[in-house]
Short mmCIF file of C-alpha atoms in Angstrom, two decimals:
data_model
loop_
_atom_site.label_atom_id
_atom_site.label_comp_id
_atom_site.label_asym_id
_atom_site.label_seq_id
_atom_site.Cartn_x
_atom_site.Cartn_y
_atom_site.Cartn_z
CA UNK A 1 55.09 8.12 83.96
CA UNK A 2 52.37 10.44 82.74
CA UNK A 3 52.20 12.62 85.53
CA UNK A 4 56.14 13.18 84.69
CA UNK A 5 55.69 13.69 81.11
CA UNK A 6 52.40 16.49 82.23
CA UNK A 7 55.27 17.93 84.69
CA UNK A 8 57.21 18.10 81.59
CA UNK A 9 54.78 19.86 79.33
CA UNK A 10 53.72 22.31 81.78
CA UNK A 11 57.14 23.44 82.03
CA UNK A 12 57.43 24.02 78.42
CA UNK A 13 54.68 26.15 78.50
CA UNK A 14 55.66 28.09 81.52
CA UNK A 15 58.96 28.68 79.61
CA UNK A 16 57.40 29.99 76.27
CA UNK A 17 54.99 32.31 78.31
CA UNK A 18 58.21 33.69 80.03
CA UNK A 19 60.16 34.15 76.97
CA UNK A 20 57.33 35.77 75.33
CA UNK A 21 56.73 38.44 78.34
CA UNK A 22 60.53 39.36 77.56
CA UNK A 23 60.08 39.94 74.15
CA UNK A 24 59.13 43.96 73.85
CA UNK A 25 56.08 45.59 72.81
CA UNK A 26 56.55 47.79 69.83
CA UNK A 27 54.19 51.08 69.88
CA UNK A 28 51.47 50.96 67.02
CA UNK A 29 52.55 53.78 64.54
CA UNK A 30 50.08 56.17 62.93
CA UNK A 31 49.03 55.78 59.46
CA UNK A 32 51.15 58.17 57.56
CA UNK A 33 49.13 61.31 56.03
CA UNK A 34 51.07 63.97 53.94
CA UNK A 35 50.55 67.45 54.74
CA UNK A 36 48.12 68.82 51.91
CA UNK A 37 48.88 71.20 49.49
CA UNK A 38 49.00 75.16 49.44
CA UNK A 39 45.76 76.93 48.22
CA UNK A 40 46.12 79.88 46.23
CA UNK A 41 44.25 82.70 46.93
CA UNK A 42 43.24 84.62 43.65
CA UNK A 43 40.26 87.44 44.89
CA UNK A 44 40.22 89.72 45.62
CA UNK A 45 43.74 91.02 45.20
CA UNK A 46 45.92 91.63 48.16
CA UNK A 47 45.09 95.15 49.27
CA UNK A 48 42.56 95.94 46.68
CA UNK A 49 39.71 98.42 47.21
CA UNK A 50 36.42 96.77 46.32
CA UNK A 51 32.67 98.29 46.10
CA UNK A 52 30.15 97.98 48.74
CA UNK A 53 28.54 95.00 48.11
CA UNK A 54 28.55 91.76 49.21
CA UNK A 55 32.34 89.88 48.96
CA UNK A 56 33.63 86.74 47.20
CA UNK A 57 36.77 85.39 48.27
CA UNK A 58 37.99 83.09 45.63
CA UNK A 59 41.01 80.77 45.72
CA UNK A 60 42.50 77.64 43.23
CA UNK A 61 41.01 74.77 44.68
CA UNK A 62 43.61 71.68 45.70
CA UNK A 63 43.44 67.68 45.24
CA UNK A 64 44.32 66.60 48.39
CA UNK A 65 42.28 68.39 50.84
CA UNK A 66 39.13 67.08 53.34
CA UNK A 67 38.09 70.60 53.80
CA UNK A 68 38.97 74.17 54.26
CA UNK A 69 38.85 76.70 56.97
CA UNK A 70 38.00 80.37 56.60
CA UNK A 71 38.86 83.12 59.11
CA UNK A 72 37.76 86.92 58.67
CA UNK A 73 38.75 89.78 61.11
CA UNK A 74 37.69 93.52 60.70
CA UNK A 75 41.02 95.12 61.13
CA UNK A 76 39.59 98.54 60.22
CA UNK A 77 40.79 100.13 63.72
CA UNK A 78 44.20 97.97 63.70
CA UNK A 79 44.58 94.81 64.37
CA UNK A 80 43.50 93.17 67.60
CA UNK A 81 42.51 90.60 69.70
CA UNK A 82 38.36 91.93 69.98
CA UNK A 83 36.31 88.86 69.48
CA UNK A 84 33.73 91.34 68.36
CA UNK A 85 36.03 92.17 65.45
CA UNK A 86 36.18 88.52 64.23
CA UNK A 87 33.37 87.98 62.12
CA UNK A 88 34.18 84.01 60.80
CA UNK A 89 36.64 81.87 63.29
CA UNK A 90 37.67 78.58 61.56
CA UNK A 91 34.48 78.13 59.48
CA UNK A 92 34.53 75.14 57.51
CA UNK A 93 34.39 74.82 53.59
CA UNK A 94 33.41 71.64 51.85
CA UNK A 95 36.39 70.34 49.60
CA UNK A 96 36.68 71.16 45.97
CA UNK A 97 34.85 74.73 46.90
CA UNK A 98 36.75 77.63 45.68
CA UNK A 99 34.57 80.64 46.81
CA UNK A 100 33.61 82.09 50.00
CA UNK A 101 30.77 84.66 50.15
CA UNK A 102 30.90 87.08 52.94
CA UNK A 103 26.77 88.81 52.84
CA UNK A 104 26.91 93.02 52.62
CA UNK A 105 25.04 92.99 56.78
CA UNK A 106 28.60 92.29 57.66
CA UNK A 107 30.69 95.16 55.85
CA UNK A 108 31.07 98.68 56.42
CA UNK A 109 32.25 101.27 53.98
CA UNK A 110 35.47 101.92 54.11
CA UNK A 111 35.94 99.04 56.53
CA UNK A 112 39.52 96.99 56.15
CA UNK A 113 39.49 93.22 56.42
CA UNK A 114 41.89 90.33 56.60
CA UNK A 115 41.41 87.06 55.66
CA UNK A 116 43.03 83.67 55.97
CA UNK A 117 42.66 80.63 53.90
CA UNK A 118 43.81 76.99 55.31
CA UNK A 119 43.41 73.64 53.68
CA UNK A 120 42.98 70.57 55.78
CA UNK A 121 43.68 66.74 55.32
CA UNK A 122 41.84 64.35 56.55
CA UNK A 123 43.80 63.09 59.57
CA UNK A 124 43.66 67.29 60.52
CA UNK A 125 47.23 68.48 59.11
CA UNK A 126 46.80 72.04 58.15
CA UNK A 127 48.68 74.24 55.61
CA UNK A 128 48.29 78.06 55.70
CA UNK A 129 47.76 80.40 52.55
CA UNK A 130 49.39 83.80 53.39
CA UNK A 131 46.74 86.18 54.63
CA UNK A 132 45.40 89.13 52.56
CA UNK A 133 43.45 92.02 53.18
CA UNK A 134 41.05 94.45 51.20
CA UNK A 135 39.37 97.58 51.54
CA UNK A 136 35.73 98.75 51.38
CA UNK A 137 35.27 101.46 49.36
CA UNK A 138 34.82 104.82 51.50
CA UNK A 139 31.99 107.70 51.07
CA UNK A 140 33.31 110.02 49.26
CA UNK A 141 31.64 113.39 49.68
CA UNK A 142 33.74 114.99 46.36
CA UNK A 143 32.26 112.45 44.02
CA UNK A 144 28.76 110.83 45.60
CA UNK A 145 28.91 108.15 47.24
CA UNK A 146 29.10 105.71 44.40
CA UNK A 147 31.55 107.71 42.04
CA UNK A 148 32.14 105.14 39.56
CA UNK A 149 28.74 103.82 38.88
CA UNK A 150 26.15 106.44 36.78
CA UNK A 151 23.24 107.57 38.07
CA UNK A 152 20.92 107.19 35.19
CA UNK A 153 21.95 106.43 31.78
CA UNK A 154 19.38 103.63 29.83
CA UNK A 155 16.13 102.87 31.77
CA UNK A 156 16.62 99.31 31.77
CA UNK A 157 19.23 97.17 30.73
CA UNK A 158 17.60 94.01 30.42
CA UNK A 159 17.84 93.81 26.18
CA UNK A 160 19.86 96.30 24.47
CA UNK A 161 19.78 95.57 20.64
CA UNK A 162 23.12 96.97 19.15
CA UNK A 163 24.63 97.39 15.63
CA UNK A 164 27.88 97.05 14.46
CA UNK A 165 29.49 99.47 12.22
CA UNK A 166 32.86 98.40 10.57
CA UNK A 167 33.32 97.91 7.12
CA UNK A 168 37.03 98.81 7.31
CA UNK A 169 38.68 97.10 10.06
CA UNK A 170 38.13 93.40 9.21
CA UNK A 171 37.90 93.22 13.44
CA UNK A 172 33.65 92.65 13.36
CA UNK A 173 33.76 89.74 15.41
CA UNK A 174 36.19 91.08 18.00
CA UNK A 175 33.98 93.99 18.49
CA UNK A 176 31.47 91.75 18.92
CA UNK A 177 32.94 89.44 21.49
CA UNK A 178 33.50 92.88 23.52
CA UNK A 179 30.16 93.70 23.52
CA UNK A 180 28.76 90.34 24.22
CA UNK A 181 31.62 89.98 27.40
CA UNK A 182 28.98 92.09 29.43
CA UNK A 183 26.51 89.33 29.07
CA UNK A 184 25.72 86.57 31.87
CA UNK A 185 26.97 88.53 34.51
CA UNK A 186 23.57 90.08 35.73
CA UNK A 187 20.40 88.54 34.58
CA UNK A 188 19.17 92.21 34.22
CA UNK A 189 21.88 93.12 31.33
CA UNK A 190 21.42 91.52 28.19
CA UNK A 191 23.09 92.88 24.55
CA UNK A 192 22.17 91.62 21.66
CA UNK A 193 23.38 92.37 18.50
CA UNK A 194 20.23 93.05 15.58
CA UNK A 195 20.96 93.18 11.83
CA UNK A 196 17.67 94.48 10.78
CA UNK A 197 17.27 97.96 10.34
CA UNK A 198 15.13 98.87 13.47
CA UNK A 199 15.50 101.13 15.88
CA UNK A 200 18.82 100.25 18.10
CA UNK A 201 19.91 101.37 21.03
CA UNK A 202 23.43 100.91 20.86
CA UNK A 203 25.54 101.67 17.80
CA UNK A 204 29.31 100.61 17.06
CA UNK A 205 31.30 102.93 14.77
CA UNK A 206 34.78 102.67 13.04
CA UNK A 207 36.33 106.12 13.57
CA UNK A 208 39.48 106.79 12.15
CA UNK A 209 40.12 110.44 12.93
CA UNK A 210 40.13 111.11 17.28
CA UNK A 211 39.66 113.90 18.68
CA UNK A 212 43.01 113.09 20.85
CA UNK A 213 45.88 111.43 19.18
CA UNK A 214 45.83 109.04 22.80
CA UNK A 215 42.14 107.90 22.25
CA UNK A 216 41.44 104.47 21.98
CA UNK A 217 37.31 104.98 21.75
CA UNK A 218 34.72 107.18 23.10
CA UNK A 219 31.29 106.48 24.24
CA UNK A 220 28.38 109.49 23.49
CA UNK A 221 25.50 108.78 25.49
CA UNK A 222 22.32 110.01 24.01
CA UNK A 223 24.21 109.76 20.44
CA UNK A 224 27.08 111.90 18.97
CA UNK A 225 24.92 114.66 17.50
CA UNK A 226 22.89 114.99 20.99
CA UNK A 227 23.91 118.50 22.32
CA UNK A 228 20.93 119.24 24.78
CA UNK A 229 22.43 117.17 27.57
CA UNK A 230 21.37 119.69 30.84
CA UNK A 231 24.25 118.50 32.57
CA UNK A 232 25.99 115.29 32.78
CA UNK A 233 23.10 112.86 31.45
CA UNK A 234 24.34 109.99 33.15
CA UNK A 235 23.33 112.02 35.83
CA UNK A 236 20.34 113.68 34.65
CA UNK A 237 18.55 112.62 32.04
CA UNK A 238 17.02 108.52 30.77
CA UNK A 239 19.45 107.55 27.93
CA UNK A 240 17.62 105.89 25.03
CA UNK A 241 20.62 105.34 22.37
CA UNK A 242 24.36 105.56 22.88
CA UNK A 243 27.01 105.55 20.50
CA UNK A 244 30.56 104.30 20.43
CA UNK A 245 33.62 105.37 18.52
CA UNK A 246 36.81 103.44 18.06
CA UNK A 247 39.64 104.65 16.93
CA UNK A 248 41.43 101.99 14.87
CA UNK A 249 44.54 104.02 14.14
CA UNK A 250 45.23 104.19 17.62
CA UNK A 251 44.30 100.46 18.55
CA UNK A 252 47.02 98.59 17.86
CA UNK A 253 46.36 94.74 18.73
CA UNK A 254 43.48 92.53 18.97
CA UNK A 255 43.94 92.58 22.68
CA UNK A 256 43.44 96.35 23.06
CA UNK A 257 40.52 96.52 20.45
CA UNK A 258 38.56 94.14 22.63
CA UNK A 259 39.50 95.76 25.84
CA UNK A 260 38.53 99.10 24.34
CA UNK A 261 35.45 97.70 23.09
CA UNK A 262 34.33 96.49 26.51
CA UNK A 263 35.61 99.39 28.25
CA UNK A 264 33.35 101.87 26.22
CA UNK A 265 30.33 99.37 26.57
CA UNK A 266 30.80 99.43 30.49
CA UNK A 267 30.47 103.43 30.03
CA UNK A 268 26.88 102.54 28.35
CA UNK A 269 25.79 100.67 30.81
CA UNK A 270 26.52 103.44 33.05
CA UNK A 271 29.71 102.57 34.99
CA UNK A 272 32.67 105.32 35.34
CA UNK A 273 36.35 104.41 35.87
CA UNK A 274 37.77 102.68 38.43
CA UNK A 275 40.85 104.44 39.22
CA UNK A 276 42.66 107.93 39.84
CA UNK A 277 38.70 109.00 40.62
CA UNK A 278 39.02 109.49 44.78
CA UNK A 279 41.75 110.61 46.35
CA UNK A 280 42.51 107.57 48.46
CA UNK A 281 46.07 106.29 49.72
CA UNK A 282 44.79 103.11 48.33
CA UNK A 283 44.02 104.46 44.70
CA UNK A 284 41.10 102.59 44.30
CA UNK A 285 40.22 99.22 43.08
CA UNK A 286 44.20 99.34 42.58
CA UNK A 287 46.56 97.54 45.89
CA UNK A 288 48.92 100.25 47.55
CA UNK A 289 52.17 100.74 45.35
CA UNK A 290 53.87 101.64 48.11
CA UNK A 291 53.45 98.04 49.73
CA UNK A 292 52.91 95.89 46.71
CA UNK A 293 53.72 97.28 43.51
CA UNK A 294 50.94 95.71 41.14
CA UNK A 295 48.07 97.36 39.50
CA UNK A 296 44.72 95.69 39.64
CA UNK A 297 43.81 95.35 36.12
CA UNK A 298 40.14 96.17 35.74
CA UNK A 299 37.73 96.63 32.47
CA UNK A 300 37.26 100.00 33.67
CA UNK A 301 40.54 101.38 34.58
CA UNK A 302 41.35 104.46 32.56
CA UNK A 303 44.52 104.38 30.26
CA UNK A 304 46.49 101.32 29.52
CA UNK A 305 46.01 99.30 32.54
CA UNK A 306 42.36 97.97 31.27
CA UNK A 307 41.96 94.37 31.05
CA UNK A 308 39.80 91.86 29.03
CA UNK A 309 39.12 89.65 32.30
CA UNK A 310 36.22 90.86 34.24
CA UNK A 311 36.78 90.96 37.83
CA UNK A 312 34.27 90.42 40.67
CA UNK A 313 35.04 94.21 41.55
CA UNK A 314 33.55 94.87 37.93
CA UNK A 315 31.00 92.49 38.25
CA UNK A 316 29.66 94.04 41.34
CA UNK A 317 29.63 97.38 39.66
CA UNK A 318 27.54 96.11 37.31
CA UNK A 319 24.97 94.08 40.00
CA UNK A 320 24.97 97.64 41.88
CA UNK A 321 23.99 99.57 38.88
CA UNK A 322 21.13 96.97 37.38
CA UNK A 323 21.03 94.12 40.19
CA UNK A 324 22.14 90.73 40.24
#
């Protein structure tokens, strides 16, 4: 009797182990990641001539990345396959960066350069930002080799006490905010504006009568009375005061008053314009019309295409003139 009911048993079992085996395996799926978002490249602008010095590439940082991976090729000759001519391949950037800095040892003047930009989840999906390039600024023999950054102009830089001179305008802290816009981007250039009645060396006047109908403000280094300049003194001589003139008739919003404001204060601190200066295809620190149609709005741009948002192209002026 019990060696019929362990007969019986061991049947059972053989017949759940067979209908088990019959039953099919289903594959283990992957945990699900989604693909991560698009960053958005911001600097420097697609196609934009920058100064010779060392580059930031800037983009809008995302939420859902692990890292990023950054890819440079010197595309100066056209663009090829020479490993030589890739200077980063895939180099990784910690999440929530939004700058990468590429040193001046690896740039050449008038050197072109693409970049690409991807972000990267964490189980390795990839999404691509569209690829820009830029442009090292050439040599040009016409102008010097620097043509929009001043020779000379003040000795140092480090604290220039101004003075504001505006009784009419009612605009006296709007001037001020475009003088003060040049501070904390070099620790060598300082402004500060002094109410006592020392000895400035930077003074702000209301002007209402131009000299042009077009002016929006005019900077007179050495002082609007100074006549013995030998030359360009930007070029040739120390500058110990400057003045500046704006022309309120002429100005007619608070946007343009500061942007004229900081304009003329970049002139003190010795930096030229930025564009229509050398005759390049590229019309510098502007992207090529002829490809994508949209000025580069810098401080220093002549006419109305300045802006009140300083760029790392005018920042770098700036570092190149007085350091960083």
């Amino acid at each position: 009797m019990e060696n019929k009911r362990g007969r019986r048993f061991l049947s059972a079992v053989l017949s759940f182990l067979l209908i088990l085996t019959a039953i099919p395996v289903l594959p283990t799926l992957p945990k699900a990641f989604a693909q991560p978002s698009e960053a958005a490249a911001t600097e420097p602008a697609n196609g934009q001539i920058i100064p010779y010095y060392e580059v930031w590439l800037r983009w809008n940082d995302v939420s859902d990345e692990d890292h990023y991976i950054i890819s440079v090729r010197d595309i100066t000759n056209g663009d090829n396959s020479d490993p030589n001519k890739l200077l980063y391949s895939n180099v990784w950037v910690n999440k929530n960066s939004t700058y990468f800095i590429i040193p001046l040892s690896k740039l050449n003047r008038g050197g072109v350069y693409r970049w690409s930009l991807c972000s990267v989840a964490a189980d390795g999906s990839k999404n691509y930002t569209p690829p820009r390039t830029f442009k090292i600024e050439p040599i040009n023999a016409s102008y010097g080799i620097d043509a929009h950054i001043w020779k000379t102009g003040y000795a140092s830089a480090n604290h220039i006490d101004y003075f504001i001179h505006a009784p009419n305008s009612g605009k006296d802290s709007i001037l001020e905010q475009g003088v003060n816009a040049w501070n904390g981007i070099s620790s060598q250039v300082y402004l500060h504006r002094d109410y006592s009645d020392v000895t400035k060396k930077l003074g702000i006047y209301e002007n209402r009568y131009p000299q042009d109908p077009e002016d929006l403000g005019i900077t007179y280094p050495g002082g609007i009375t100074y006549e013995n300049y030998n030359g360009d003194p930007y070029t040739n001589n120390t500058v110990y005061y400057s003045e500046i003139h704006i022309y309120y008739e002429n100005v007619t919003s608070d946007f343009w008053l500061k942007a004229t404001m900081m304009h003329e204060v970049g002139h003190a601190l010795s930096l030229g314009h930025t564009n229509n200066v050398t005759p390049d295809s590229l019309k510098s620190y502007r992207v090529d019309y002829t490809i994508y149609n949209d000025p580069v709005e810098l401080i220093m741009n002549t006419g109305f295409q300045k802006s009140i948002n300083i760029t790392t192209t005018d920042r770098d002026h700036l570092r190149i003139k007085w350091g960083a």
